[in-house]
Amino acid sequence: MADGLVLRDIHVSPAPPWWPPAPGWWVVAGVLLLLVALVWWWRARVRRRRARIAELFDRSVADAQSPAEQVAAMSELLRRAGRQRDPDADRLEGEAWLAFLDAAPARRGRRAESAPFSQGAGRLLLDGGYRREVDPAEVEALRRLARQRFLQWMGVR
């Protein structure tokens, strides 16, 4: 009987297939997909918020009938945004208000301007809303400056 016994080599089992993946990989893929979806949703929400805030400023200034009313609208918006930084900011007047507007920190990568509100186009905020005639070029320069500060204080930039 020993003559009839056939010996065979040890066979290695085949490697596991790549597809379908193990249940743990499905869980990892699901968690990653959920994270990507949450990041996308959060960024879209932030983008929509930024757009609404910028639109609020632009619409409020555009709805004003005269250049003096535009200056008054910008002043009101800046005072509202200033309350985000200091609850008593809306009570500041004159040079103290302009100094508060100038005290905003500079953005990263840019050097701070000297005093754009106290010594530049921002001085129009002092009496521009009360003047009978206001130069539209001055209002446009103030609009650019005020929009930048408003968006910065509202957390958009």
JSON list of C-alpha atoms in Angstrom, two decimals:
[
{"chain": "A", "resi": 1, "resn": "MET", "atom": "CA", "xyz": [0.00, 0.00, 0.00]},
{"chain": "A", "resi": 2, "resn": "ALA", "atom": "CA", "xyz": [2.77, 2.35, 0.49]},
{"chain": "A", "resi": 3, "resn": "ASP", "atom": "CA", "xyz": [3.35, 2.14, -3.17]},
{"chain": "A", "resi": 4, "resn": "GLY", "atom": "CA", "xyz": [-0.13, 3.48, -4.00]},
{"chain": "A", "resi": 5, "resn": "LEU", "atom": "CA", "xyz": [0.10, 6.57, -1.77]},
{"chain": "A", "resi": 6, "resn": "VAL", "atom": "CA", "xyz": [0.66, 9.72, -3.79]},
{"chain": "A", "resi": 7, "resn": "LEU", "atom": "CA", "xyz": [2.18, 12.64, -1.91]},
{"chain": "A", "resi": 8, "resn": "ARG", "atom": "CA", "xyz": [1.32, 16.12, -3.07]},
{"chain": "A", "resi": 9, "resn": "ASP", "atom": "CA", "xyz": [2.91, 19.52, -2.27]},
{"chain": "A", "resi": 10, "resn": "ILE", "atom": "CA", "xyz": [1.29, 21.90, 0.21]},
{"chain": "A", "resi": 11, "resn": "HIS", "atom": "CA", "xyz": [-0.95, 24.32, -1.66]},
{"chain": "A", "resi": 12, "resn": "VAL", "atom": "CA", "xyz": [-1.00, 28.01, -0.63]},
{"chain": "A", "resi": 13, "resn": "SER", "atom": "CA", "xyz": [-4.47, 29.46, -0.46]},
{"chain": "A", "resi": 14, "resn": "PRO", "atom": "CA", "xyz": [-5.26, 32.14, -3.06]},
{"chain": "A", "resi": 15, "resn": "ALA", "atom": "CA", "xyz": [-4.81, 35.83, -2.12]},
{"chain": "A", "resi": 16, "resn": "PRO", "atom": "CA", "xyz": [-7.99, 37.55, -1.02]},
{"chain": "A", "resi": 17, "resn": "PRO", "atom": "CA", "xyz": [-9.67, 39.50, -3.83]},
{"chain": "A", "resi": 18, "resn": "TRP", "atom": "CA", "xyz": [-9.48, 43.28, -3.99]},
{"chain": "A", "resi": 19, "resn": "TRP", "atom": "CA", "xyz": [-13.19, 43.57, -4.61]},
{"chain": "A", "resi": 20, "resn": "PRO", "atom": "CA", "xyz": [-15.43, 43.70, -2.66]},
{"chain": "A", "resi": 21, "resn": "PRO", "atom": "CA", "xyz": [-13.51, 45.38, 0.14]},
{"chain": "A", "resi": 22, "resn": "ALA", "atom": "CA", "xyz": [-13.82, 44.28, 3.72]},
{"chain": "A", "resi": 23, "resn": "PRO", "atom": "CA", "xyz": [-16.58, 45.93, 5.82]},
{"chain": "A", "resi": 24, "resn": "GLY", "atom": "CA", "xyz": [-14.05, 48.12, 7.61]},
{"chain": "A", "resi": 25, "resn": "TRP", "atom": "CA", "xyz": [-13.03, 49.78, 4.35]},
{"chain": "A", "resi": 26, "resn": "TRP", "atom": "CA", "xyz": [-16.69, 50.56, 3.60]},
{"chain": "A", "resi": 27, "resn": "VAL", "atom": "CA", "xyz": [-16.91, 52.31, 6.98]},
{"chain": "A", "resi": 28, "resn": "VAL", "atom": "CA", "xyz": [-13.73, 54.31, 6.27]},
{"chain": "A", "resi": 29, "resn": "ALA", "atom": "CA", "xyz": [-15.04, 55.31, 2.85]},
{"chain": "A", "resi": 30, "resn": "GLY", "atom": "CA", "xyz": [-18.37, 56.36, 4.36]},
{"chain": "A", "resi": 31, "resn": "VAL", "atom": "CA", "xyz": [-16.70, 58.49, 7.03]},
{"chain": "A", "resi": 32, "resn": "LEU", "atom": "CA", "xyz": [-14.45, 60.17, 4.44]},
{"chain": "A", "resi": 33, "resn": "LEU", "atom": "CA", "xyz": [-17.41, 60.87, 2.18]},
{"chain": "A", "resi": 34, "resn": "LEU", "atom": "CA", "xyz": [-19.31, 62.35, 5.13]},
{"chain": "A", "resi": 35, "resn": "LEU", "atom": "CA", "xyz": [-16.34, 64.58, 6.02]},
{"chain": "A", "resi": 36, "resn": "VAL", "atom": "CA", "xyz": [-16.03, 65.83, 2.44]},
{"chain": "A", "resi": 37, "resn": "ALA", "atom": "CA", "xyz": [-19.76, 66.59, 2.35]},
{"chain": "A", "resi": 38, "resn": "LEU", "atom": "CA", "xyz": [-19.60, 68.47, 5.66]},
{"chain": "A", "resi": 39, "resn": "VAL", "atom": "CA", "xyz": [-16.61, 70.56, 4.55]},
{"chain": "A", "resi": 40, "resn": "TRP", "atom": "CA", "xyz": [-18.33, 71.38, 1.26]},
{"chain": "A", "resi": 41, "resn": "TRP", "atom": "CA", "xyz": [-21.56, 72.36, 3.07]},
{"chain": "A", "resi": 42, "resn": "TRP", "atom": "CA", "xyz": [-19.68, 74.53, 5.59]},
{"chain": "A", "resi": 43, "resn": "ARG", "atom": "CA", "xyz": [-17.70, 76.35, 2.88]},
{"chain": "A", "resi": 44, "resn": "ALA", "atom": "CA", "xyz": [-20.85, 76.96, 0.82]},
{"chain": "A", "resi": 45, "resn": "ARG", "atom": "CA", "xyz": [-22.54, 78.36, 3.92]},
{"chain": "A", "resi": 46, "resn": "VAL", "atom": "CA", "xyz": [-19.62, 80.70, 4.58]},
{"chain": "A", "resi": 47, "resn": "ARG", "atom": "CA", "xyz": [-19.62, 81.81, 0.93]},
{"chain": "A", "resi": 48, "resn": "ARG", "atom": "CA", "xyz": [-23.35, 82.56, 1.06]},
{"chain": "A", "resi": 49, "resn": "ARG", "atom": "CA", "xyz": [-22.93, 84.52, 4.30]},
{"chain": "A", "resi": 50, "resn": "ARG", "atom": "CA", "xyz": [-20.11, 86.59, 2.83]},
{"chain": "A", "resi": 51, "resn": "ALA", "atom": "CA", "xyz": [-22.16, 87.32, -0.27]},
{"chain": "A", "resi": 52, "resn": "ARG", "atom": "CA", "xyz": [-25.19, 88.39, 1.82]},
{"chain": "A", "resi": 53, "resn": "ILE", "atom": "CA", "xyz": [-23.08, 90.75, 3.93]},
{"chain": "A", "resi": 54, "resn": "ALA", "atom": "CA", "xyz": [-21.44, 92.33, 0.88]},
{"chain": "A", "resi": 55, "resn": "GLU", "atom": "CA", "xyz": [-24.84, 92.63, -0.80]},
{"chain": "A", "resi": 56, "resn": "LEU", "atom": "CA", "xyz": [-26.26, 94.32, 2.32]},
{"chain": "A", "resi": 57, "resn": "PHE", "atom": "CA", "xyz": [-23.59, 97.02, 2.16]},
{"chain": "A", "resi": 58, "resn": "ASP", "atom": "CA", "xyz": [-23.89, 97.54, -1.59]},
{"chain": "A", "resi": 59, "resn": "ARG", "atom": "CA", "xyz": [-27.70, 97.59, -1.58]},
{"chain": "A", "resi": 60, "resn": "SER", "atom": "CA", "xyz": [-27.92, 99.97, 1.40]},
{"chain": "A", "resi": 61, "resn": "VAL", "atom": "CA", "xyz": [-25.58, 102.46, -0.25]},
{"chain": "A", "resi": 62, "resn": "ALA", "atom": "CA", "xyz": [-27.22, 102.09, -3.67]},
{"chain": "A", "resi": 63, "resn": "ASP", "atom": "CA", "xyz": [-30.72, 102.67, -2.24]},
{"chain": "A", "resi": 64, "resn": "ALA", "atom": "CA", "xyz": [-29.70, 106.10, -0.96]},
{"chain": "A", "resi": 65, "resn": "GLN", "atom": "CA", "xyz": [-31.03, 108.89, -3.18]},
{"chain": "A", "resi": 66, "resn": "SER", "atom": "CA", "xyz": [-28.25, 111.48, -2.87]},
{"chain": "A", "resi": 67, "resn": "PRO", "atom": "CA", "xyz": [-24.52, 111.41, -2.15]},
{"chain": "A", "resi": 68, "resn": "ALA", "atom": "CA", "xyz": [-25.19, 112.81, 1.35]},
{"chain": "A", "resi": 69, "resn": "GLU", "atom": "CA", "xyz": [-27.63, 109.97, 2.04]},
{"chain": "A", "resi": 70, "resn": "GLN", "atom": "CA", "xyz": [-25.03, 107.47, 0.79]},
{"chain": "A", "resi": 71, "resn": "VAL", "atom": "CA", "xyz": [-22.53, 108.85, 3.31]},
{"chain": "A", "resi": 72, "resn": "ALA", "atom": "CA", "xyz": [-25.16, 108.57, 6.06]},
{"chain": "A", "resi": 73, "resn": "ALA", "atom": "CA", "xyz": [-25.91, 104.96, 5.04]},
{"chain": "A", "resi": 74, "resn": "MET", "atom": "CA", "xyz": [-22.20, 104.07, 5.13]},
{"chain": "A", "resi": 75, "resn": "SER", "atom": "CA", "xyz": [-21.86, 105.67, 8.55]},
{"chain": "A", "resi": 76, "resn": "GLU", "atom": "CA", "xyz": [-24.80, 103.68, 9.89]},
{"chain": "A", "resi": 77, "resn": "LEU", "atom": "CA", "xyz": [-23.42, 100.41, 8.51]},
{"chain": "A", "resi": 78, "resn": "LEU", "atom": "CA", "xyz": [-19.97, 101.10, 9.95]},
{"chain": "A", "resi": 79, "resn": "ARG", "atom": "CA", "xyz": [-21.46, 101.83, 13.36]},
{"chain": "A", "resi": 80, "resn": "ARG", "atom": "CA", "xyz": [-23.39, 98.57, 13.28]},
{"chain": "A", "resi": 81, "resn": "ALA", "atom": "CA", "xyz": [-20.26, 96.67, 12.32]},
{"chain": "A", "resi": 82, "resn": "GLY", "atom": "CA", "xyz": [-18.23, 98.54, 14.93]},
{"chain": "A", "resi": 83, "resn": "ARG", "atom": "CA", "xyz": [-20.47, 97.11, 17.61]},
{"chain": "A", "resi": 84, "resn": "GLN", "atom": "CA", "xyz": [-19.08, 93.69, 16.67]},
{"chain": "A", "resi": 85, "resn": "ARG", "atom": "CA", "xyz": [-15.72, 94.85, 18.00]},
{"chain": "A", "resi": 86, "resn": "ASP", "atom": "CA", "xyz": [-16.83, 97.12, 20.84]},
{"chain": "A", "resi": 87, "resn": "PRO", "atom": "CA", "xyz": [-20.41, 97.39, 22.15]},
{"chain": "A", "resi": 88, "resn": "ASP", "atom": "CA", "xyz": [-19.92, 101.11, 22.83]},
{"chain": "A", "resi": 89, "resn": "ALA", "atom": "CA", "xyz": [-18.57, 101.92, 19.37]},
{"chain": "A", "resi": 90, "resn": "ASP", "atom": "CA", "xyz": [-21.85, 103.40, 18.15]},
{"chain": "A", "resi": 91, "resn": "ARG", "atom": "CA", "xyz": [-21.60, 106.12, 20.81]},
{"chain": "A", "resi": 92, "resn": "LEU", "atom": "CA", "xyz": [-18.25, 107.47, 19.61]},
{"chain": "A", "resi": 93, "resn": "GLU", "atom": "CA", "xyz": [-18.30, 110.82, 17.86]},
{"chain": "A", "resi": 94, "resn": "GLY", "atom": "CA", "xyz": [-16.02, 113.00, 15.78]},
{"chain": "A", "resi": 95, "resn": "GLU", "atom": "CA", "xyz": [-12.30, 112.31, 15.84]},
{"chain": "A", "resi": 96, "resn": "ALA", "atom": "CA", "xyz": [-12.74, 109.49, 18.36]},
{"chain": "A", "resi": 97, "resn": "TRP", "atom": "CA", "xyz": [-14.97, 107.65, 15.88]},
{"chain": "A", "resi": 98, "resn": "LEU", "atom": "CA", "xyz": [-12.46, 108.12, 13.05]},
{"chain": "A", "resi": 99, "resn": "ALA", "atom": "CA", "xyz": [-9.62, 106.95, 15.31]},
{"chain": "A", "resi": 100, "resn": "PHE", "atom": "CA", "xyz": [-11.66, 103.85, 16.18]},
{"chain": "A", "resi": 101, "resn": "LEU", "atom": "CA", "xyz": [-12.14, 103.17, 12.46]},
{"chain": "A", "resi": 102, "resn": "ASP", "atom": "CA", "xyz": [-8.38, 103.57, 11.92]},
{"chain": "A", "resi": 103, "resn": "ALA", "atom": "CA", "xyz": [-7.51, 101.21, 14.78]},
{"chain": "A", "resi": 104, "resn": "ALA", "atom": "CA", "xyz": [-8.62, 98.13, 12.85]},
{"chain": "A", "resi": 105, "resn": "PRO", "atom": "CA", "xyz": [-5.75, 95.67, 12.42]},
{"chain": "A", "resi": 106, "resn": "ALA", "atom": "CA", "xyz": [-4.16, 95.36, 9.00]},
{"chain": "A", "resi": 107, "resn": "ARG", "atom": "CA", "xyz": [-4.80, 92.25, 6.98]},
{"chain": "A", "resi": 108, "resn": "ARG", "atom": "CA", "xyz": [-2.09, 89.64, 6.71]},
{"chain": "A", "resi": 109, "resn": "GLY", "atom": "CA", "xyz": [0.43, 90.38, 4.02]},
{"chain": "A", "resi": 110, "resn": "ARG", "atom": "CA", "xyz": [-0.48, 94.06, 3.85]},
{"chain": "A", "resi": 111, "resn": "ARG", "atom": "CA", "xyz": [1.09, 96.91, 5.66]},
{"chain": "A", "resi": 112, "resn": "ALA", "atom": "CA", "xyz": [-1.20, 99.07, 7.75]},
{"chain": "A", "resi": 113, "resn": "GLU", "atom": "CA", "xyz": [-2.26, 102.34, 6.19]},
{"chain": "A", "resi": 114, "resn": "SER", "atom": "CA", "xyz": [-1.41, 105.38, 8.27]},
{"chain": "A", "resi": 115, "resn": "ALA", "atom": "CA", "xyz": [-4.91, 106.73, 9.01]},
{"chain": "A", "resi": 116, "resn": "PRO", "atom": "CA", "xyz": [-7.29, 106.46, 6.04]},
{"chain": "A", "resi": 117, "resn": "PHE", "atom": "CA", "xyz": [-10.29, 107.61, 8.07]},
{"chain": "A", "resi": 118, "resn": "SER", "atom": "CA", "xyz": [-8.67, 110.32, 10.20]},
{"chain": "A", "resi": 119, "resn": "GLN", "atom": "CA", "xyz": [-6.52, 111.82, 7.47]},
{"chain": "A", "resi": 120, "resn": "GLY", "atom": "CA", "xyz": [-7.98, 110.52, 4.22]},
{"chain": "A", "resi": 121, "resn": "ALA", "atom": "CA", "xyz": [-11.27, 109.89, 2.48]},
{"chain": "A", "resi": 122, "resn": "GLY", "atom": "CA", "xyz": [-12.87, 108.76, 5.73]},
{"chain": "A", "resi": 123, "resn": "ARG", "atom": "CA", "xyz": [-13.07, 112.33, 7.05]},
{"chain": "A", "resi": 124, "resn": "LEU", "atom": "CA", "xyz": [-16.19, 112.70, 4.94]},
{"chain": "A", "resi": 125, "resn": "LEU", "atom": "CA", "xyz": [-18.01, 110.65, 7.60]},
{"chain": "A", "resi": 126, "resn": "LEU", "atom": "CA", "xyz": [-17.83, 113.61, 10.01]},
{"chain": "A", "resi": 127, "resn": "ASP", "atom": "CA", "xyz": [-20.11, 115.94, 8.09]},
{"chain": "A", "resi": 128, "resn": "GLY", "atom": "CA", "xyz": [-20.78, 114.41, 4.66]},
{"chain": "A", "resi": 129, "resn": "GLY", "atom": "CA", "xyz": [-24.20, 113.18, 5.70]},
{"chain": "A", "resi": 130, "resn": "TYR", "atom": "CA", "xyz": [-25.24, 116.74, 6.60]},
{"chain": "A", "resi": 131, "resn": "ARG", "atom": "CA", "xyz": [-23.88, 118.65, 3.62]},
{"chain": "A", "resi": 132, "resn": "ARG", "atom": "CA", "xyz": [-26.15, 119.97, 0.92]},
{"chain": "A", "resi": 133, "resn": "GLU", "atom": "CA", "xyz": [-23.63, 119.17, -1.82]},
{"chain": "A", "resi": 134, "resn": "VAL", "atom": "CA", "xyz": [-21.15, 116.30, -1.66]},
{"chain": "A", "resi": 135, "resn": "ASP", "atom": "CA", "xyz": [-18.67, 115.49, -4.41]},
{"chain": "A", "resi": 136, "resn": "PRO", "atom": "CA", "xyz": [-19.54, 112.06, -5.90]},
{"chain": "A", "resi": 137, "resn": "ALA", "atom": "CA", "xyz": [-15.82, 111.28, -6.32]},
{"chain": "A", "resi": 138, "resn": "GLU", "atom": "CA", "xyz": [-15.29, 111.74, -2.57]},
{"chain": "A", "resi": 139, "resn": "VAL", "atom": "CA", "xyz": [-18.28, 109.51, -1.86]},
{"chain": "A", "resi": 140, "resn": "GLU", "atom": "CA", "xyz": [-16.88, 106.80, -4.14]},
{"chain": "A", "resi": 141, "resn": "ALA", "atom": "CA", "xyz": [-13.49, 106.94, -2.38]},
{"chain": "A", "resi": 142, "resn": "LEU", "atom": "CA", "xyz": [-15.26, 106.69, 0.98]},
{"chain": "A", "resi": 143, "resn": "ARG", "atom": "CA", "xyz": [-17.43, 103.84, -0.29]},
{"chain": "A", "resi": 144, "resn": "ARG", "atom": "CA", "xyz": [-14.40, 101.72, -1.18]},
{"chain": "A", "resi": 145, "resn": "LEU", "atom": "CA", "xyz": [-12.77, 102.42, 2.17]},
{"chain": "A", "resi": 146, "resn": "ALA", "atom": "CA", "xyz": [-15.95, 101.93, 4.21]},
{"chain": "A", "resi": 147, "resn": "ARG", "atom": "CA", "xyz": [-16.87, 98.72, 2.36]},
{"chain": "A", "resi": 148, "resn": "GLN", "atom": "CA", "xyz": [-13.46, 97.24, 3.08]},
{"chain": "A", "resi": 149, "resn": "ARG", "atom": "CA", "xyz": [-13.69, 98.08, 6.80]},
{"chain": "A", "resi": 150, "resn": "PHE", "atom": "CA", "xyz": [-17.32, 96.89, 7.02]},
{"chain": "A", "resi": 151, "resn": "LEU", "atom": "CA", "xyz": [-16.52, 93.53, 5.45]},
{"chain": "A", "resi": 152, "resn": "GLN", "atom": "CA", "xyz": [-13.44, 93.17, 7.66]},
{"chain": "A", "resi": 153, "resn": "TRP", "atom": "CA", "xyz": [-15.40, 93.81, 10.84]},
{"chain": "A", "resi": 154, "resn": "MET", "atom": "CA", "xyz": [-18.24, 91.54, 9.80]},
{"chain": "A", "resi": 155, "resn": "GLY", "atom": "CA", "xyz": [-15.72, 88.71, 9.40]},
{"chain": "A", "resi": 156, "resn": "VAL", "atom": "CA", "xyz": [-15.81, 88.49, 5.63]},
{"chain": "A", "resi": 157, "resn": "ARG", "atom": "CA", "xyz": [-12.22, 89.42, 4.90]}
]
